[in-house]
mmCIF file of C-alpha atoms in Angstrom:
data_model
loop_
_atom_site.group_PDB
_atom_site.id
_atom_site.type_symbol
_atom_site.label_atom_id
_atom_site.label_comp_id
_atom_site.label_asym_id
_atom_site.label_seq_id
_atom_site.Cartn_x
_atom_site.Cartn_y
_atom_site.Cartn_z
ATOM 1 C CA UNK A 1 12.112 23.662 -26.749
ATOM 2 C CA UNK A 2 9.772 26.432 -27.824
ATOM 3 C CA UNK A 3 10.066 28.916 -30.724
ATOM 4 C CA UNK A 4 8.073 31.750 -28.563
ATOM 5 C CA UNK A 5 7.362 32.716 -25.265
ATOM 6 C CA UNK A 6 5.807 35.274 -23.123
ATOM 7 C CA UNK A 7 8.378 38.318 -22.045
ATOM 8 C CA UNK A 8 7.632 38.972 -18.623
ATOM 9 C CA UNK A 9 9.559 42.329 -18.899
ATOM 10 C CA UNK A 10 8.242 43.646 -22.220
ATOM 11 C CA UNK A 11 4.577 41.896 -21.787
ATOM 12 C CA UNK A 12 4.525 40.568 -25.176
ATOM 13 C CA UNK A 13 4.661 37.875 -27.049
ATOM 14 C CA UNK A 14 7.843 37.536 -28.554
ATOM 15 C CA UNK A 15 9.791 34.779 -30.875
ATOM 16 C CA UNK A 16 13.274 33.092 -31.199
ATOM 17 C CA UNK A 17 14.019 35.633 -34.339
ATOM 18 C CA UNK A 18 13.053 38.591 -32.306
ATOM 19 C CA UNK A 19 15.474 38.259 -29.675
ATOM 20 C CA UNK A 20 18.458 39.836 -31.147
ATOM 21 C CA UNK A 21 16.615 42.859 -32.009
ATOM 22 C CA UNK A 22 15.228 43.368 -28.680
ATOM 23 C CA UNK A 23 18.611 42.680 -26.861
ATOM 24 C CA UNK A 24 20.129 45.601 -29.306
ATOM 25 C CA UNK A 25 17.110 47.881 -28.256
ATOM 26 C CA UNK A 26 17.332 46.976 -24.581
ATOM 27 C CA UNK A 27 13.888 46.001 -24.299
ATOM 28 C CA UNK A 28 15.075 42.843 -22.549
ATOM 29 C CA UNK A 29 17.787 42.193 -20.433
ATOM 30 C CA UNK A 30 17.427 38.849 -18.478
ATOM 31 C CA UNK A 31 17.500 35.266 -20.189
ATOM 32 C CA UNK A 32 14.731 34.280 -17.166
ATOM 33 C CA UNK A 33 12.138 36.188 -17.506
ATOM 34 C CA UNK A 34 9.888 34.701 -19.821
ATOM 35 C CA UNK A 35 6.781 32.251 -19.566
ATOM 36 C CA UNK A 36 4.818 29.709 -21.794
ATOM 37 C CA UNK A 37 2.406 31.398 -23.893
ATOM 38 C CA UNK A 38 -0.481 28.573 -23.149
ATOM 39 C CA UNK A 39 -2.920 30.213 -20.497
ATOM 40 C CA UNK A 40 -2.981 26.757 -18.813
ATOM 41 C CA UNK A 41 0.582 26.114 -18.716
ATOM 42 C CA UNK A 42 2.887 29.180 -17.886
ATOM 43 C CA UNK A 43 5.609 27.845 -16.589
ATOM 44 C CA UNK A 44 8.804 29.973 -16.459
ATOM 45 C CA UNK A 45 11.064 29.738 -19.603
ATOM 46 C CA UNK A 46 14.731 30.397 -20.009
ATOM 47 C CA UNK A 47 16.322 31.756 -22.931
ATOM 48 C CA UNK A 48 19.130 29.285 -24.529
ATOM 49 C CA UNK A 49 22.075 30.906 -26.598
ATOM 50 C CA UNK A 50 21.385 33.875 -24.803
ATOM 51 C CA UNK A 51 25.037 35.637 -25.732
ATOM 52 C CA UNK A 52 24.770 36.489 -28.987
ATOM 53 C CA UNK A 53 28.654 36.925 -28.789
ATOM 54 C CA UNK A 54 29.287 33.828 -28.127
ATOM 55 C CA UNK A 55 26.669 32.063 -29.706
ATOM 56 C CA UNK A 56 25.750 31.212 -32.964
ATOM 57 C CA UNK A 57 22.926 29.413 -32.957
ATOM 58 C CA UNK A 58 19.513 31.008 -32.781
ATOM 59 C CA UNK A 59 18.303 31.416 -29.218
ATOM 60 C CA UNK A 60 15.391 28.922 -28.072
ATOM 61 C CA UNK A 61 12.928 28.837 -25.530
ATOM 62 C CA UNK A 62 13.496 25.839 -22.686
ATOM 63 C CA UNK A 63 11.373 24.899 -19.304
ATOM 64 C CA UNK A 64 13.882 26.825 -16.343
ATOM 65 C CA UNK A 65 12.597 23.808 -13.799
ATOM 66 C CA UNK A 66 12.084 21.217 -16.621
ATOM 67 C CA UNK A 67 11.633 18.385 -13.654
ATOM 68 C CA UNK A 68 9.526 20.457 -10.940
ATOM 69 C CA UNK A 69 7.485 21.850 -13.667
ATOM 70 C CA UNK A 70 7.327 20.539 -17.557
ATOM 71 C CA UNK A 71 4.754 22.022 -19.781
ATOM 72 C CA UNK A 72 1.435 20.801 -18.628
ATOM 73 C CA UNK A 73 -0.477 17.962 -20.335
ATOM 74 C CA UNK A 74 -1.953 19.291 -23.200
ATOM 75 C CA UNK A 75 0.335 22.522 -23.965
ATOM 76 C CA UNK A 76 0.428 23.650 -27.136
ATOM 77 C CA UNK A 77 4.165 24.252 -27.174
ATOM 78 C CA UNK A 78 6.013 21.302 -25.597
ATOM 79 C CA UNK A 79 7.796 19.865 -28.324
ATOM 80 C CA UNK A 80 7.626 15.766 -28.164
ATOM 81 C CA UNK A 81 10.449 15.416 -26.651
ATOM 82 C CA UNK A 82 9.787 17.660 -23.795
ATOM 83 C CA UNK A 83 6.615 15.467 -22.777
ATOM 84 C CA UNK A 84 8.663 12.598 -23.504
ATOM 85 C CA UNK A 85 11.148 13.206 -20.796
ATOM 86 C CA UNK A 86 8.614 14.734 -18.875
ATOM 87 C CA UNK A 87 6.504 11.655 -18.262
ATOM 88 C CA UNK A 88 10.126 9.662 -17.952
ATOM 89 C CA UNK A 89 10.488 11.605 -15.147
ATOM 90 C CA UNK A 90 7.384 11.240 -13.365
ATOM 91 C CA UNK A 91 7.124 7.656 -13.536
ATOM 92 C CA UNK A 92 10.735 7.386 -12.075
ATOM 93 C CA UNK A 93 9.796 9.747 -9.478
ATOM 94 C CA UNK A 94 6.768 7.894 -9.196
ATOM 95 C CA UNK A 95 8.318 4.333 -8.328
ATOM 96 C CA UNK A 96 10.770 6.290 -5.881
ATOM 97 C CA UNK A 97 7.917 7.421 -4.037
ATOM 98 C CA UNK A 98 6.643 4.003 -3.459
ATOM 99 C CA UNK A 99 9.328 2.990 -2.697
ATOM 100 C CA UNK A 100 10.287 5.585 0.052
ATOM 101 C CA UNK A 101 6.346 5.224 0.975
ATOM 102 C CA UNK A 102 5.640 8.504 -0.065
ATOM 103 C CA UNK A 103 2.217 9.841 -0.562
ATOM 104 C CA UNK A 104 0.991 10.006 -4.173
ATOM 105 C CA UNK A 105 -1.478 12.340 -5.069
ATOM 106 C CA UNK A 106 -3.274 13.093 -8.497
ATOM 107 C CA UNK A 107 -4.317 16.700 -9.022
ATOM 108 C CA UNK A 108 -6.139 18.604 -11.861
ATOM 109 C CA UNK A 109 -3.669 20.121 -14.504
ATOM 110 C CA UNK A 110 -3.033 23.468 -13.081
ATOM 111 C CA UNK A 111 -0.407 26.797 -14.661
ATOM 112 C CA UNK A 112 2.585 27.426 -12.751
ATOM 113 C CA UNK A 113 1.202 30.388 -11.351
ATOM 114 C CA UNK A 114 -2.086 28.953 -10.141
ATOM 115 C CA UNK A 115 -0.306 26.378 -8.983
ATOM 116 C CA UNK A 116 2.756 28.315 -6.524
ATOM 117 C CA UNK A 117 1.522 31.852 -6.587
ATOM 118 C CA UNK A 118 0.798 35.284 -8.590
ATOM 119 C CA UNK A 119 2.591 36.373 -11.814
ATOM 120 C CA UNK A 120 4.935 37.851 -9.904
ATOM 121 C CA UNK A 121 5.984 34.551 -8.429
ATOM 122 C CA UNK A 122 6.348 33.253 -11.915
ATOM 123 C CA UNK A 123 8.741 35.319 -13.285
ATOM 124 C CA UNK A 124 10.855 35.509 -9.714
ATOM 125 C CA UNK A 125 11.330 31.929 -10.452
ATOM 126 C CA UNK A 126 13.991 31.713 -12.658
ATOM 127 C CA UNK A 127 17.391 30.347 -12.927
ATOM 128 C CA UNK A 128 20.670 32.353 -13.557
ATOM 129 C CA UNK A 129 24.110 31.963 -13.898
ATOM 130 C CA UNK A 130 24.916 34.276 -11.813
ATOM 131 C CA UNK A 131 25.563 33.295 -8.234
ATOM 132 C CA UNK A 132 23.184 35.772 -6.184
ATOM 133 C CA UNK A 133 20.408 34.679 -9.031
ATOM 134 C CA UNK A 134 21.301 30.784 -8.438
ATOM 135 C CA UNK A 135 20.659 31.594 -4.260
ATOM 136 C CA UNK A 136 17.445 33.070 -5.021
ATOM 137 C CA UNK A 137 16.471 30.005 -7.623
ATOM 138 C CA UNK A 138 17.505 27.813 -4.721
ATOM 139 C CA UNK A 139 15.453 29.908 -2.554
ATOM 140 C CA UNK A 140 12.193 29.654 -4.659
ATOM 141 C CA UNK A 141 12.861 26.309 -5.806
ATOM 142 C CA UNK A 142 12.916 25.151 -2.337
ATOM 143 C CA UNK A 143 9.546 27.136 -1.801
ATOM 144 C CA UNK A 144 8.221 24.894 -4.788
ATOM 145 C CA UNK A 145 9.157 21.692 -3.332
ATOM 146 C CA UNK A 146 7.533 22.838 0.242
ATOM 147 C CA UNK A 147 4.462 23.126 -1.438
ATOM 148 C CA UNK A 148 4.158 20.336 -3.803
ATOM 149 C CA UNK A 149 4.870 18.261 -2.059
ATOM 150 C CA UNK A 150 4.230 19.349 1.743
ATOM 151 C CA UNK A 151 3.572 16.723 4.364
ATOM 152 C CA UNK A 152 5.053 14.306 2.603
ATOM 153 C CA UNK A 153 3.485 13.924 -0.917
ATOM 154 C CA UNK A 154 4.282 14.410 -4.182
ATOM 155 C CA UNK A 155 1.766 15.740 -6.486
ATOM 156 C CA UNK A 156 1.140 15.164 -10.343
ATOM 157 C CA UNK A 157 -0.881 16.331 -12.505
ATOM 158 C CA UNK A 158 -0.370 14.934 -16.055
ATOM 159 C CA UNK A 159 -3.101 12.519 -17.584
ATOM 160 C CA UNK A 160 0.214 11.240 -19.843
ATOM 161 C CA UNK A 161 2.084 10.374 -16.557
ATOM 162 C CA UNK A 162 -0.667 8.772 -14.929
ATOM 163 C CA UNK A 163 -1.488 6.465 -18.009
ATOM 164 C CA UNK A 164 2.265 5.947 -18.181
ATOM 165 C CA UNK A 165 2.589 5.242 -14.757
ATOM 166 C CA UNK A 166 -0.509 2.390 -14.532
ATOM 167 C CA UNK A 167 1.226 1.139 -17.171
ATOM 168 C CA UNK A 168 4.817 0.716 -15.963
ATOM 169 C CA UNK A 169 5.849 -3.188 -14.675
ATOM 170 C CA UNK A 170 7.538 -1.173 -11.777
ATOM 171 C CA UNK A 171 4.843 0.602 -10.542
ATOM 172 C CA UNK A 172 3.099 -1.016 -7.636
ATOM 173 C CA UNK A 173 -0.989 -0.677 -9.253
ATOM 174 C CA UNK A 174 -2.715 -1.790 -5.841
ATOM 175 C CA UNK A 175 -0.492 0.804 -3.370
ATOM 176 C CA UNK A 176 -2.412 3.439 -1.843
ATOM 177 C CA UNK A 177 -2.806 6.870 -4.032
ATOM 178 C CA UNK A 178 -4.557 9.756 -3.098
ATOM 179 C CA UNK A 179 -7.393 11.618 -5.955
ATOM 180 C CA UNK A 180 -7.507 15.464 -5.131
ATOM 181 C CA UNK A 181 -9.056 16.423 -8.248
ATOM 182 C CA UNK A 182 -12.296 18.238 -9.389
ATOM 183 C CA UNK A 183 -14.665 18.581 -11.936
ATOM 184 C CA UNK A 184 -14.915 21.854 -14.020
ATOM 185 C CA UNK A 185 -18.356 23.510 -13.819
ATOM 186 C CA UNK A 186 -20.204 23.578 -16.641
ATOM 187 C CA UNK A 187 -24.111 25.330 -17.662
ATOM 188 C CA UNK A 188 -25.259 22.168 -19.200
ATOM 189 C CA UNK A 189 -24.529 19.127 -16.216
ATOM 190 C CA UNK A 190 -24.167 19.096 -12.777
ATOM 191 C CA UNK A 191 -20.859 17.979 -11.601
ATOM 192 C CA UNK A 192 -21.498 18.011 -7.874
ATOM 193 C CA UNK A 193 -23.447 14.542 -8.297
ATOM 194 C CA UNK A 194 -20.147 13.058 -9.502
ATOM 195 C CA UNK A 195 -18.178 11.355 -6.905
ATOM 196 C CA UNK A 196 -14.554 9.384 -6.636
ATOM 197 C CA UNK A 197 -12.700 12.977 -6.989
ATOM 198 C CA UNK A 198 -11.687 13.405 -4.062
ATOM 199 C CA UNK A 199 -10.906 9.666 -2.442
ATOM 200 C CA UNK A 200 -8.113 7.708 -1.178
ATOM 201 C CA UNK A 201 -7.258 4.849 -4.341
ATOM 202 C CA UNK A 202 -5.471 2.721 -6.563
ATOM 203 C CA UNK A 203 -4.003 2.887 -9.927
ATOM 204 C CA UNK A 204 -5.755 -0.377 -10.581
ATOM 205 C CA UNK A 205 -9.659 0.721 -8.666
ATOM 206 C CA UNK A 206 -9.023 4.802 -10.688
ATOM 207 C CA UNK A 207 -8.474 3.105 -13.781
ATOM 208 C CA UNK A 208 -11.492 0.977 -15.270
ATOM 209 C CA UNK A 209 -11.251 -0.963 -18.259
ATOM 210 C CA UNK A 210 -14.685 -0.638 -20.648
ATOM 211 C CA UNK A 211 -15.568 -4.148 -21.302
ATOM 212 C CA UNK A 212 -19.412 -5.604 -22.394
ATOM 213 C CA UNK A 213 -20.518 -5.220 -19.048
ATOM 214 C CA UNK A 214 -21.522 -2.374 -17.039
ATOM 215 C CA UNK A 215 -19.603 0.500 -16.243
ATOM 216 C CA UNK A 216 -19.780 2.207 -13.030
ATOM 217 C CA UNK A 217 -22.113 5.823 -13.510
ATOM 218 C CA UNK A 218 -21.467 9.126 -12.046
ATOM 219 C CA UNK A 219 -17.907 8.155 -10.537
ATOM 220 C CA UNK A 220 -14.539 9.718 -12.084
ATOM 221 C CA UNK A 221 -12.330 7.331 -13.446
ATOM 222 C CA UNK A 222 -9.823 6.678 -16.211
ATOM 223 C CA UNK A 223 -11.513 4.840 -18.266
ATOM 224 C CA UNK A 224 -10.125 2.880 -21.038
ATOM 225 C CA UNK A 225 -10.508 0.517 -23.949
ATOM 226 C CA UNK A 226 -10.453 -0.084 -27.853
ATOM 227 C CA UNK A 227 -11.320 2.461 -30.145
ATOM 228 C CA UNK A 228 -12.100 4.239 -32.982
ATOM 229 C CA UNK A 229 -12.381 7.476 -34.478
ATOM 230 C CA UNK A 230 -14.175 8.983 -37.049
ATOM 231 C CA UNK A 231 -15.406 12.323 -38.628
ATOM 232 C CA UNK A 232 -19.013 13.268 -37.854
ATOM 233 C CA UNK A 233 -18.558 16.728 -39.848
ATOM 234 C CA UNK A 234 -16.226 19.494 -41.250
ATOM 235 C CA UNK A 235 -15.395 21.519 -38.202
ATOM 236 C CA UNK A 236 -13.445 19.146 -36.898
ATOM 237 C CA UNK A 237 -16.011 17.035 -34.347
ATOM 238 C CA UNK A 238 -15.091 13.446 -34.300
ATOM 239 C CA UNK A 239 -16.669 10.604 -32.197
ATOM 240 C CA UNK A 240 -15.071 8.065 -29.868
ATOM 241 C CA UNK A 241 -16.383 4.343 -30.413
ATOM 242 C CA UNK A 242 -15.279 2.066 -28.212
ATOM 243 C CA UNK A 243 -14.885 -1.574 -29.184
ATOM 244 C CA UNK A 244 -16.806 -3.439 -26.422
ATOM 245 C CA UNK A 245 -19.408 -0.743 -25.822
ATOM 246 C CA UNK A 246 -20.114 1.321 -28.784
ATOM 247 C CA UNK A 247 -23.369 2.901 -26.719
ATOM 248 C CA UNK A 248 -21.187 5.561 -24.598
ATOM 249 C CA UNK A 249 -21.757 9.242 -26.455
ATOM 250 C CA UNK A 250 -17.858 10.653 -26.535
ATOM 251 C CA UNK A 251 -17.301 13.659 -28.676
ATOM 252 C CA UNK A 252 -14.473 15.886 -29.126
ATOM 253 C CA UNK A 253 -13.100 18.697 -32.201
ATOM 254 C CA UNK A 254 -9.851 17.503 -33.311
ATOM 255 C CA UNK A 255 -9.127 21.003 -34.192
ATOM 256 C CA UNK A 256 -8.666 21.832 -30.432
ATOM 257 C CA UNK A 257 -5.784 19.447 -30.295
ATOM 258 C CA UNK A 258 -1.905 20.371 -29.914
ATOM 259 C CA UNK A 259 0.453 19.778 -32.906
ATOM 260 C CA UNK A 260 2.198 17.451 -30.521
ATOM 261 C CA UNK A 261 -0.997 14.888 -29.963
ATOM 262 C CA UNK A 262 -0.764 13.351 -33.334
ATOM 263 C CA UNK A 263 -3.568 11.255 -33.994
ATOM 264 C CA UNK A 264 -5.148 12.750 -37.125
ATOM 265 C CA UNK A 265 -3.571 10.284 -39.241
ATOM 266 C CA UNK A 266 -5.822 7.449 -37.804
ATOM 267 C CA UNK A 267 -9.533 9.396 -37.823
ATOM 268 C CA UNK A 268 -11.477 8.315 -41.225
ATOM 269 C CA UNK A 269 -15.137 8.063 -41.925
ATOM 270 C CA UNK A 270 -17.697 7.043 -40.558
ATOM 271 C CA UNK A 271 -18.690 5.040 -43.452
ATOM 272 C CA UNK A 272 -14.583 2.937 -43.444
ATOM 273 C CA UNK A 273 -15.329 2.414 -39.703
ATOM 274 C CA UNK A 274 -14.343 -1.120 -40.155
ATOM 275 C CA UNK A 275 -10.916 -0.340 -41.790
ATOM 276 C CA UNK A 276 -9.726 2.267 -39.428
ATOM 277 C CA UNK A 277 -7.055 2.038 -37.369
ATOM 278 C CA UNK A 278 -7.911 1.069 -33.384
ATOM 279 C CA UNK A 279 -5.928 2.922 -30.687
ATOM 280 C CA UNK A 280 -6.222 2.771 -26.720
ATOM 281 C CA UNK A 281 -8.055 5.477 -25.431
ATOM 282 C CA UNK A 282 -7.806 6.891 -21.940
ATOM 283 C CA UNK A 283 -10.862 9.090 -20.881
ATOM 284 C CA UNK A 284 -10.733 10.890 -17.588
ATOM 285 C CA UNK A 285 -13.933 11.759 -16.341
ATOM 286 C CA UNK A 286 -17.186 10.013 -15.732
ATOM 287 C CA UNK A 287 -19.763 8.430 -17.767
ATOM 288 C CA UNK A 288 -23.763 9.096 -16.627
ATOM 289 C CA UNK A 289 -26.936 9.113 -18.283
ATOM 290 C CA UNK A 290 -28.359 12.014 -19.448
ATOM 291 C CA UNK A 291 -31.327 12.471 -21.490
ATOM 292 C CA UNK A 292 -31.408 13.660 -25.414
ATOM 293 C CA UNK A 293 -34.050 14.889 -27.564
ATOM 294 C CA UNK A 294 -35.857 12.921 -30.028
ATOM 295 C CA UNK A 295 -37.167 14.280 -33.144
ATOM 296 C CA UNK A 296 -40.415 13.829 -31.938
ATOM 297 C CA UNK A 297 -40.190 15.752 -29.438
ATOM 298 C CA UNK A 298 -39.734 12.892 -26.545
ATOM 299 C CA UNK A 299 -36.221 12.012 -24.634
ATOM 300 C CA UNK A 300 -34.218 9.059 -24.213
ATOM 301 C CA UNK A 301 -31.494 8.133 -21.857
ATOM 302 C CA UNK A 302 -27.767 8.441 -23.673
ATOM 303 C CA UNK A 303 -24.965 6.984 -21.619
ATOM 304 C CA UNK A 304 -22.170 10.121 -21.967
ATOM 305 C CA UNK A 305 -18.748 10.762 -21.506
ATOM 306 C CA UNK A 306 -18.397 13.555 -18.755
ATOM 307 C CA UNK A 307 -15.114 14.968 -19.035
ATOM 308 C CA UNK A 308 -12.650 16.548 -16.073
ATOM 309 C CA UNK A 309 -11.757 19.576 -18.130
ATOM 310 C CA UNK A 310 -14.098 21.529 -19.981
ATOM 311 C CA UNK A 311 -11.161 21.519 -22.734
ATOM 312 C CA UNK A 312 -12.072 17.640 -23.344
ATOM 313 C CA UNK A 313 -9.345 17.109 -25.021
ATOM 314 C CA UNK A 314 -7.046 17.301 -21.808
ATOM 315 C CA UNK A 315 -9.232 14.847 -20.346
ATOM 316 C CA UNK A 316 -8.059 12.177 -23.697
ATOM 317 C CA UNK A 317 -4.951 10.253 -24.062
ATOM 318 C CA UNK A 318 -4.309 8.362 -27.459
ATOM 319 C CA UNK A 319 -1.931 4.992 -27.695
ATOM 320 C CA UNK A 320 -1.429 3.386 -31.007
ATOM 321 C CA UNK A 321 -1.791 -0.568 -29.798
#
């Protein structure tokens, strides 16, 4: 659940405590019509204990289609339990596609409204208790499904999921899955020679295991291994070392990271590397060489970790082992 939320009538940001005020003003008037406040989430969010009448309890913010569309990975205001169930869901939905032979396909992270339509299609999707509002939920929701998962496919788009899924005994790894995903542009690399985005695959060929040996360059993958993390200033930029190849150059700011990724506990210095805690960590992107100043003035090739998202942190997933 979420303590605030977008009010698609009002076109504000409002919170739990502000409800009842704005219910006795008449500024809002429908328990539907709000919308996650992360810009690369908004999915549509129902108000819970709506009635102040009959309720007692402050009112809450909750996902309307919690299964078609949970906050997306990396939201700033799913609680833990909400990606919990989230990526329950998508690995059960996962194995029942398999098992129906159902197309699989692995998308970018997208908001609800990018994904099915304008603002205004956001906030028309909503649920109600009323029954004219529940025919035009079914209606939409029905429009949802047509899309996502037209011609027989269902689409995901959580990092969280797809680790969880290569991970889960019931999963078939070597079945067919289809990548429909695609780099972010960025000033400083060119994405278009990256390849593997867009590809018919495997759980067990997408994800790639960094060992001693060589790693495959300019290819997207999910690429994973033994790490770990330490401080490399104040701001909040921390490095990535990887057990078996220490050489790859993967930076992120732990600052840009949702309250509900909680690794912050297990990043130390530098200078304790050999004390600190190691985690699994899942990289989605691609790893290439690309060529960094010396003091001198001369380069030298740095093998680099080129992420999906320009928000690299939605291209990370932390396990404790």
């Amino acid at each position: 659940m979420s303590e605030v939320a977008f009010s698609l009538e009002r076109k504000l940001e409002i919170n739990k405590a502000q409800i009842r005020s704005w219910q006795r003003q008449s500024l809002i008037s429908d328990k539907t019509k709000f919308q996650c406040l992360d810009p690369k989430c908004h999915i549509p969010l129902s108000c819970a204990c709506w009635e102040e009448a009959t309720h007692k309890r402050q009112p809450y913010f909750y996902p309307t289609f919690k299964k078609e569309h949970p906050h997306v990975f990396g939201c700033n205001y799913a609680s833990p339990k909400e990606i919990k169930d989230a990526i329950t869901h998508e690995v059960e939905q996962a194995f029942e596609s398999q098992q129906k032979r159902t197309e699989i396909v692995l998308g970018n992270p997208k908001s609800f409204s990018t994904t099915v339509g304008t603002s205004t299609t956001t906030s028309d999707s909503t649920a109600s208790d009323t029954s004219d509002d529940k025919s035009k939920t079914k209606t939409v929701r029905t429009q949802i499904t047509e899309m996502e998962h037209r011609e027989q496919s269902t689409w995901y788009r959580n990092l969280a999921s797809f680790v969880s899924m290569f991970n889960d005994e019931k999963i078939n790894n070597l079945a067919p899955i289809t990548l429909k995903l695609s780099f972010d542009k960025r000033d400083n690399f060119d994405v278009s020679k990256l390849t593997g985005a867009r590809i018919q695959s495997s759980f067990s060929r997408f994800f790639y295991e960094i060992t001693a040996s060589n790693v495959p360059l300019d290819e997207l993958h999910i690429f994973f291994g033994k790490a770990k993390i330490f401080k490399l200033n104040n701001n909040g930029l921390c490095k990535i070392i990887f057990t078996n190849k220490p050489s790859i150059k993967l930076l992120f700011n732990v600052n840009h990271l949702p309250d509900n990724i909680n690794i912050k506990k297990y990043i130390g210095m530098q200078s304790n590397l050999e004390n600190l805690t190691e985690l699994v960590v899942y990289f989605e992107g691609a790893l290439s060489f690309i060529r960094q100043p010396k003091k001198d003035g001369t380069t030298y090739p740095q093998l680099t970790a080129i992420p999906l998202t320009k928000e690299f942190y939605r291209s990370l997933y932390f396990e404790k082992i």
